[in-house]
mmCIF file of C-alpha atoms in Angstrom:
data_model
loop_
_atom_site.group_PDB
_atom_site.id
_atom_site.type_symbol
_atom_site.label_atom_id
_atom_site.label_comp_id
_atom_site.label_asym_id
_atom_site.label_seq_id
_atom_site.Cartn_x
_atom_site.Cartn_y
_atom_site.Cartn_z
ATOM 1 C CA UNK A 106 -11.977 -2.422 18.574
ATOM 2 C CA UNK A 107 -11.516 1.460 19.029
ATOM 3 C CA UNK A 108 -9.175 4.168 19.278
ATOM 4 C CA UNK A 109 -9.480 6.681 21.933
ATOM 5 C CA UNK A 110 -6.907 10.123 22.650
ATOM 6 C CA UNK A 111 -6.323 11.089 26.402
ATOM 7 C CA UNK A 112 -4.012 14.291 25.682
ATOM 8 C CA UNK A 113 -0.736 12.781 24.387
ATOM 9 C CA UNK A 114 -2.039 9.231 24.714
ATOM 10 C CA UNK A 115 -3.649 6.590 22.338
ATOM 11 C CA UNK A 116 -5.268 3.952 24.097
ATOM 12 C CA UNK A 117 -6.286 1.107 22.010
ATOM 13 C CA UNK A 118 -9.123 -1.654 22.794
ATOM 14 C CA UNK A 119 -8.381 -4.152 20.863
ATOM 15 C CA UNK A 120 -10.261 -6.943 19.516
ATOM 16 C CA UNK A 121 -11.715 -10.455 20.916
ATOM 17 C CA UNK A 122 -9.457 -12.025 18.501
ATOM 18 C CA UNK A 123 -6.334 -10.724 17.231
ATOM 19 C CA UNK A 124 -5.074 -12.589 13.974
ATOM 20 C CA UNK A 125 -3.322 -11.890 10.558
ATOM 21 C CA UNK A 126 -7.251 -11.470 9.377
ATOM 22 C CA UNK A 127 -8.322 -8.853 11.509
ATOM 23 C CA UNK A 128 -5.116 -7.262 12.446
ATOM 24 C CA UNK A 129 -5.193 -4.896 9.177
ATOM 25 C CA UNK A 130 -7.480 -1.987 10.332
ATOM 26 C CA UNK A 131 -5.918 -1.648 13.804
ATOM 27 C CA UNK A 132 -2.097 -1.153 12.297
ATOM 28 C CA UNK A 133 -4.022 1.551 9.372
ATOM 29 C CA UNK A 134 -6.150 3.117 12.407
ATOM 30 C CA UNK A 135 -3.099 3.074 14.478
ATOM 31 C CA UNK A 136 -0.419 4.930 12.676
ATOM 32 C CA UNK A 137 -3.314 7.118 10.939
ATOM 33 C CA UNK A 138 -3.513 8.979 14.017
ATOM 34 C CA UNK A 139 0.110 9.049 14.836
ATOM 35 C CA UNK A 140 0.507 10.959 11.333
ATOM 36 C CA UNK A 141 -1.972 13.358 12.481
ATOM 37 C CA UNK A 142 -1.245 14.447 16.554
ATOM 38 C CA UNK A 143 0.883 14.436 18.965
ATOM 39 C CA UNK A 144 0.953 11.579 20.419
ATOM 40 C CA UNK A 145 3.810 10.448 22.968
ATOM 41 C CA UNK A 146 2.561 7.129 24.312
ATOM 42 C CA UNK A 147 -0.064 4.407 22.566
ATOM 43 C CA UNK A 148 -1.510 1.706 25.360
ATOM 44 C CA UNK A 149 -2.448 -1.294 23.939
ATOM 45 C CA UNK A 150 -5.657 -2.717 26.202
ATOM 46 C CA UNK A 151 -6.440 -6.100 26.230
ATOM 47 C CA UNK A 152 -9.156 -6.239 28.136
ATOM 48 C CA UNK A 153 -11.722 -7.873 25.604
ATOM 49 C CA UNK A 154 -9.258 -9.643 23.943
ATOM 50 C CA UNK A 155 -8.621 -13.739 24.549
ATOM 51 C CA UNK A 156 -7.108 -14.831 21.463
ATOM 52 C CA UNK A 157 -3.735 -13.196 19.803
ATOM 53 C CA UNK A 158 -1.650 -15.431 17.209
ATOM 54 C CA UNK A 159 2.117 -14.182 16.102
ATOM 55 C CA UNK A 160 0.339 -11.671 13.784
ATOM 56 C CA UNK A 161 -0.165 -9.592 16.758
ATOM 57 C CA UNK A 162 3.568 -9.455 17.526
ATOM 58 C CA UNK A 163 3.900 -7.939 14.051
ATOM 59 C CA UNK A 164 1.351 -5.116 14.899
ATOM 60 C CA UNK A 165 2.661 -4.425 18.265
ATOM 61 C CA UNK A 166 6.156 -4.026 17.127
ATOM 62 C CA UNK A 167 5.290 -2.273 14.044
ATOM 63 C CA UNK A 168 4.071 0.865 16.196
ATOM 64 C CA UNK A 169 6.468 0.696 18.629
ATOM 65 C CA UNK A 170 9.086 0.908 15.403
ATOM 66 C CA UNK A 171 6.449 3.992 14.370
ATOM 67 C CA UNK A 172 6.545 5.782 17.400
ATOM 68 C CA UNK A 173 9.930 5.426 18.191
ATOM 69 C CA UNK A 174 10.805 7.519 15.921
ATOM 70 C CA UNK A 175 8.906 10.640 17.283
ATOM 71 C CA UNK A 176 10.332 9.487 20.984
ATOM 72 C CA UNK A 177 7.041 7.819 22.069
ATOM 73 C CA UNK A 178 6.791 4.691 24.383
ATOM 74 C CA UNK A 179 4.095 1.752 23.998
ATOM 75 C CA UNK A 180 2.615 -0.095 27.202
ATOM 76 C CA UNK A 181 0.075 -2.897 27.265
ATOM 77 C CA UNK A 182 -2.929 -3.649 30.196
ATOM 78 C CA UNK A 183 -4.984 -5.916 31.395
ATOM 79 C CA UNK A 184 -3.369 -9.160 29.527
ATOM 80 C CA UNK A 185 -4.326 -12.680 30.446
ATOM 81 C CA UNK A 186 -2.077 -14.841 31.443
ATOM 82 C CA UNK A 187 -2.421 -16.505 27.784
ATOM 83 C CA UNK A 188 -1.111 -13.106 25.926
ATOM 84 C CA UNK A 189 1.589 -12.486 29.002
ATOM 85 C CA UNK A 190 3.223 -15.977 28.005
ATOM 86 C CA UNK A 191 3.220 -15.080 24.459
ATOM 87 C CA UNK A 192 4.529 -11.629 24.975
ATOM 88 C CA UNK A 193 7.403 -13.520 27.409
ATOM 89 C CA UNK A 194 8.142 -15.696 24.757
ATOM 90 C CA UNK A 195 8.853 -13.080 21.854
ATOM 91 C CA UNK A 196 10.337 -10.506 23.748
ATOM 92 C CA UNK A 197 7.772 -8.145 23.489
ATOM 93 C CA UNK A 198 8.428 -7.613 26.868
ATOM 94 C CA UNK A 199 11.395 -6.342 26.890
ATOM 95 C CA UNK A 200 10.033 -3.400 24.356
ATOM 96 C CA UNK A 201 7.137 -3.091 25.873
ATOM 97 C CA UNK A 202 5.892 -1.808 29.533
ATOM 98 C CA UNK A 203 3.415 -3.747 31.343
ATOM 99 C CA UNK A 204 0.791 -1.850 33.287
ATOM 100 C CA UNK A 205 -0.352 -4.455 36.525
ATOM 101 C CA UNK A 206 -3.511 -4.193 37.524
ATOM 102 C CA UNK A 207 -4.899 -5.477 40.648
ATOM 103 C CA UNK B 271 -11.831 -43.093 23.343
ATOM 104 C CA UNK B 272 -12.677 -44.221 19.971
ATOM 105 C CA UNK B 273 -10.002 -43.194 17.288
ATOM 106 C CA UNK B 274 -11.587 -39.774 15.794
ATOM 107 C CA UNK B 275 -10.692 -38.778 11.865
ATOM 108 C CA UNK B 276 -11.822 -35.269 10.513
ATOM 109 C CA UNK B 277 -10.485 -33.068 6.765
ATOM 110 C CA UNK B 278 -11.772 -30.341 6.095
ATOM 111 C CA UNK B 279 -11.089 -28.144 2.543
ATOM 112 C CA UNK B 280 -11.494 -24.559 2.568
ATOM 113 C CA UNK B 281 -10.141 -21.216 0.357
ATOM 114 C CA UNK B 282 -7.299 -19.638 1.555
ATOM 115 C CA UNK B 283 -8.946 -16.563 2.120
ATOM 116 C CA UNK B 284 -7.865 -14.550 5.585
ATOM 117 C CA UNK B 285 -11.501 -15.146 7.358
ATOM 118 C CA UNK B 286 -10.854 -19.043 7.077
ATOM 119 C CA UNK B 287 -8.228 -18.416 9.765
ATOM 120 C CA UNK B 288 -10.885 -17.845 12.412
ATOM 121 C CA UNK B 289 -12.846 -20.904 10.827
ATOM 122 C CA UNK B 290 -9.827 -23.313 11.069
ATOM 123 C CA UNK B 291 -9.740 -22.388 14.883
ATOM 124 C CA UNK B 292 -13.123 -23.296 15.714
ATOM 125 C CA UNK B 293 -12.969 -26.369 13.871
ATOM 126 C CA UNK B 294 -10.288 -27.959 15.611
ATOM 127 C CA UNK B 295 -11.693 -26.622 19.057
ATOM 128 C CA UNK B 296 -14.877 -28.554 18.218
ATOM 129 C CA UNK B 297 -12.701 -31.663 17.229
ATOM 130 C CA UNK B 298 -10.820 -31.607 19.819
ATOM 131 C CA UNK B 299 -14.007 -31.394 22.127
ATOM 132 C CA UNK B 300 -14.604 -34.629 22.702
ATOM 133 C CA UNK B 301 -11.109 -35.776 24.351
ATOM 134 C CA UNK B 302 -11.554 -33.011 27.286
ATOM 135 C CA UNK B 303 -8.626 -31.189 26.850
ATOM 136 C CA UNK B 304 -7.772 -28.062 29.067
ATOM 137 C CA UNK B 305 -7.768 -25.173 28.420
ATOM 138 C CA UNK B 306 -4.356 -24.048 27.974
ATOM 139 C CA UNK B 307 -4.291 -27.289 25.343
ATOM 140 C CA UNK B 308 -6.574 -26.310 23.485
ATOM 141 C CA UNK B 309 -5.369 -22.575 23.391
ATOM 142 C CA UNK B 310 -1.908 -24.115 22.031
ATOM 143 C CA UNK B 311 -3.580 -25.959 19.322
ATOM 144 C CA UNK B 312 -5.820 -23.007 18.157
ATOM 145 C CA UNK B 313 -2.336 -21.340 18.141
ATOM 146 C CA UNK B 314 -0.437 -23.588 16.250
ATOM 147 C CA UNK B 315 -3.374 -24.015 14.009
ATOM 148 C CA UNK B 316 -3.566 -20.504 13.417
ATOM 149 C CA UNK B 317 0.245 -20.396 12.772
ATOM 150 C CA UNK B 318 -0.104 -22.404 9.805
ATOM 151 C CA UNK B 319 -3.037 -21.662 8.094
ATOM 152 C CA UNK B 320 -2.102 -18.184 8.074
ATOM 153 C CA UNK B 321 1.588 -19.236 6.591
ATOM 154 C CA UNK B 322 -0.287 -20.966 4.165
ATOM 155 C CA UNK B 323 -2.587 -18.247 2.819
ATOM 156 C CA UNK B 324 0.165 -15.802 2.964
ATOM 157 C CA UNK B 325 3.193 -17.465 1.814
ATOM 158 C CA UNK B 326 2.195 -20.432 0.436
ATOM 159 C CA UNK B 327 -0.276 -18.815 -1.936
ATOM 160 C CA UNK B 328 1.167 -15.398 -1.385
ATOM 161 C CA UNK B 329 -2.493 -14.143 -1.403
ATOM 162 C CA UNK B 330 -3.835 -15.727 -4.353
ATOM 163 C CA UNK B 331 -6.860 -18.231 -4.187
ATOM 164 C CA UNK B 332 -5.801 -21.630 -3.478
ATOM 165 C CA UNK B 333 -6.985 -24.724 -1.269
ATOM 166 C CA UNK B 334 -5.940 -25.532 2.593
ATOM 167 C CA UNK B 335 -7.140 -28.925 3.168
ATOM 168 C CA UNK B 336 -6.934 -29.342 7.654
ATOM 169 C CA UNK B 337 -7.143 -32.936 9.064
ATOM 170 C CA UNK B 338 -7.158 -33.924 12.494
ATOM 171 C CA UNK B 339 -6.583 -37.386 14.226
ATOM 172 C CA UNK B 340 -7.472 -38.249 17.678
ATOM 173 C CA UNK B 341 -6.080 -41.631 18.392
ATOM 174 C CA UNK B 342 -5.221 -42.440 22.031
ATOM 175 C CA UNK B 343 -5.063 -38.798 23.674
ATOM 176 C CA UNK B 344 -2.651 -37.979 20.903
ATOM 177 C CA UNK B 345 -3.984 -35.284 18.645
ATOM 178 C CA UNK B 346 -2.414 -34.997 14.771
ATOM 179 C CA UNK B 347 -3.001 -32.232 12.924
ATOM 180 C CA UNK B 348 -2.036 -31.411 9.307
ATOM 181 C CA UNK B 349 -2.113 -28.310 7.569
ATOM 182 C CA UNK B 350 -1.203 -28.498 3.740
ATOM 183 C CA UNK B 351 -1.640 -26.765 0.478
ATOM 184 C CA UNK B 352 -0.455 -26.551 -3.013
ATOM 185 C CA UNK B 353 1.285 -22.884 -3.152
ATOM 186 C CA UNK B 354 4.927 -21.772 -3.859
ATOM 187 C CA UNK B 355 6.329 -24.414 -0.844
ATOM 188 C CA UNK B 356 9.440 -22.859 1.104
ATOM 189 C CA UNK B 357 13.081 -22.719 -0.713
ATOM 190 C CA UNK B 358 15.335 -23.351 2.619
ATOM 191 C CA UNK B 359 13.217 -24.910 5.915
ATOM 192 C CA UNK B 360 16.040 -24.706 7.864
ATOM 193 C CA UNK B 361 16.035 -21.122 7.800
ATOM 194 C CA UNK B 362 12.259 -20.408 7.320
ATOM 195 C CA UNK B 363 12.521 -22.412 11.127
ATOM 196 C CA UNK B 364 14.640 -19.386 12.548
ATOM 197 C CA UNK B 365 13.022 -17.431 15.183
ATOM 198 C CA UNK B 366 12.352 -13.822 13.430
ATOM 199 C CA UNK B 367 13.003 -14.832 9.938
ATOM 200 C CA UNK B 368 10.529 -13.838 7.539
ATOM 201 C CA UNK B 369 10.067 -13.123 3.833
ATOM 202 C CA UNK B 370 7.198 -10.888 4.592
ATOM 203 C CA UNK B 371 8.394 -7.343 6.402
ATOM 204 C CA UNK B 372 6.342 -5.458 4.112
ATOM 205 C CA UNK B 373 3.632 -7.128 6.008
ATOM 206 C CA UNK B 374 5.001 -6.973 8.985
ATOM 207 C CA UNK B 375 5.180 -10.466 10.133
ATOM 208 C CA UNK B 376 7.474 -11.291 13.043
ATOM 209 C CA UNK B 377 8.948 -14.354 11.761
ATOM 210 C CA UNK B 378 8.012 -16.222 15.422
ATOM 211 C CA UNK B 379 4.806 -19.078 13.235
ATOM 212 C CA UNK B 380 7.090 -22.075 13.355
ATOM 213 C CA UNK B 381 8.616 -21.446 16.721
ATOM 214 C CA UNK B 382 4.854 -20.929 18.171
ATOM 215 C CA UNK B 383 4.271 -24.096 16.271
ATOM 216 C CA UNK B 384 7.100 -25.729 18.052
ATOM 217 C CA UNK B 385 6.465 -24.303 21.291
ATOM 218 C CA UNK B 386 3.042 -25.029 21.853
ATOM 219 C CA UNK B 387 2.640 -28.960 20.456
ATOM 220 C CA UNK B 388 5.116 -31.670 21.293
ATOM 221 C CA UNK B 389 6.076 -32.161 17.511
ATOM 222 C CA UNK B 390 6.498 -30.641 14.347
ATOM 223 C CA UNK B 391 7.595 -31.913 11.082
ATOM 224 C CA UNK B 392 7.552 -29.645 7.796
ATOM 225 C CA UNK B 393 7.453 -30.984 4.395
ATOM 226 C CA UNK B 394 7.934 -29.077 1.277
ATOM 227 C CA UNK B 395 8.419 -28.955 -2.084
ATOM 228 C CA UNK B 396 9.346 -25.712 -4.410
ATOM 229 C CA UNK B 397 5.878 -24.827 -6.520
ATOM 230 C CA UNK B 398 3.994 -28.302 -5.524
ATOM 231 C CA UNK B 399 3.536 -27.057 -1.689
ATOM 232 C CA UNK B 400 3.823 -27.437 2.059
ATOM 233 C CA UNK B 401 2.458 -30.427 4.240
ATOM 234 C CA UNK B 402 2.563 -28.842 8.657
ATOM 235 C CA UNK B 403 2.407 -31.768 10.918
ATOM 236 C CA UNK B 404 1.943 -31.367 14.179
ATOM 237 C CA UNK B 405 1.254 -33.821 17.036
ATOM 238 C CA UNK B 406 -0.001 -33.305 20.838
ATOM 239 C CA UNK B 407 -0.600 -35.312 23.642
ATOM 240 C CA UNK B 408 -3.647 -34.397 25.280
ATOM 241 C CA UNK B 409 -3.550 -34.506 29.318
ATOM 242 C CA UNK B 410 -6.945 -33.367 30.111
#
């Protein structure tokens, strides 16, 4: 997992695995940096990750809850179609935006 | 396809959550299931240990004893330990409902448990514990 700032935006890699376990340092990490610049959108990047339980609907929604607050958005990309039906069937879609990739 | 038995007994520490998934991948192995099957079970699995370790022991060390049954391309899979147990099922079933906000849970465990076997049955029993059974029938 790491954290990396483009201007006003944190992008996120997250992990291979995403569970109530592991899911500690990337909410910490997360909303450390939010605390500390400006930062108007967070993209979550899924690319490396094939495995996400409910825990990470709980971190996802957690920083959108965070960033709301300052006026910031949160988008998600490259998601397999695994994470895309979970995120269909809690509604994380409907908070947050979907980047498609070809 | 022989009938397969398997139980496992491990602490209810956070990295066992990980373990639990890998163990019934491997147990499921031998029945072929797809992939999206055995991404549901590893799910559901996940689901429960986790509510275990969390709420049932509410972080404290405690046992989670896992068993598995493969009988006829029907998988069985209990989750159970000897924590706190849950006051009102009914409403610990609700979508969103959770104890936990401080830790941010999202309340959605049992409904990914429903959603991704075929059945679900929850037993528990204030300060003796919770018994997660969950059933699946294997296509692949």
């Amino acid at each position: 997992m790491d954290f990396e700032i483009e201007q006003d935006i944190l992008i996120i890699r997250l992990p291979k695995e995403i569970d109530h376990h592991n899911c500690g340092p990337i909410k910490e990490g997360a909303d450390n940096i939010l605390l500390q610049q400006n930062i108007r959108e967070i993209v979550f990047d899924f690319s490396q990750t094939d495995f996400m339980d409910s825990s990470g609907i709980g971190v996802l929604v957690g920083r959108y809850k965070n960033i709301s607050c300052f006026g910031g958005v949160v988008s998600a990309i490259y998601l397999s179609k695994r994470i895309r039906k979970i995120f269909a069937m809690s509604g994380l879609d409907n908070i947050i935006r979907i980047y498609e990739v070809d | 396809m022989r009938e397969n038995n398997m139980k496992i007994e491990f602490d209810a520490l956070s990295e066992n959550e990980s373990f639990a998934r890998l163990a019934i991948a491997g147990f499921m192995a031998s029945s072929d299931p797809t992939l999206e099957e055995l991404e549901d079970v590893k799910t559901a699995v996940s689901e429960a240990v986790t509510n275990a370790i969390i709420h049932g022991y509410v972080g404290k060390e405690g046992k989670v004893i896992l068993s598995g049954n493969l009988k006829e391309h029907c998988l069985t899979v209990i989750i159970q330990d000897f924590g706190v147990g849950i006051t009102d099922v009914e409403q610990a079933r609700k979508p969103m409902f959770t104890t936990r906000e401080d830790l941010e849970r999202s309340g959605m465990g049992f409904t990914f448990m429903e959603a991704f076997m075929d059945e679900l049955h929850i037993e528990s029993k204030v300060n003796q514990g919770t018994t997660i059974t969950m059933s699946k029938r294997l296509r692949g």
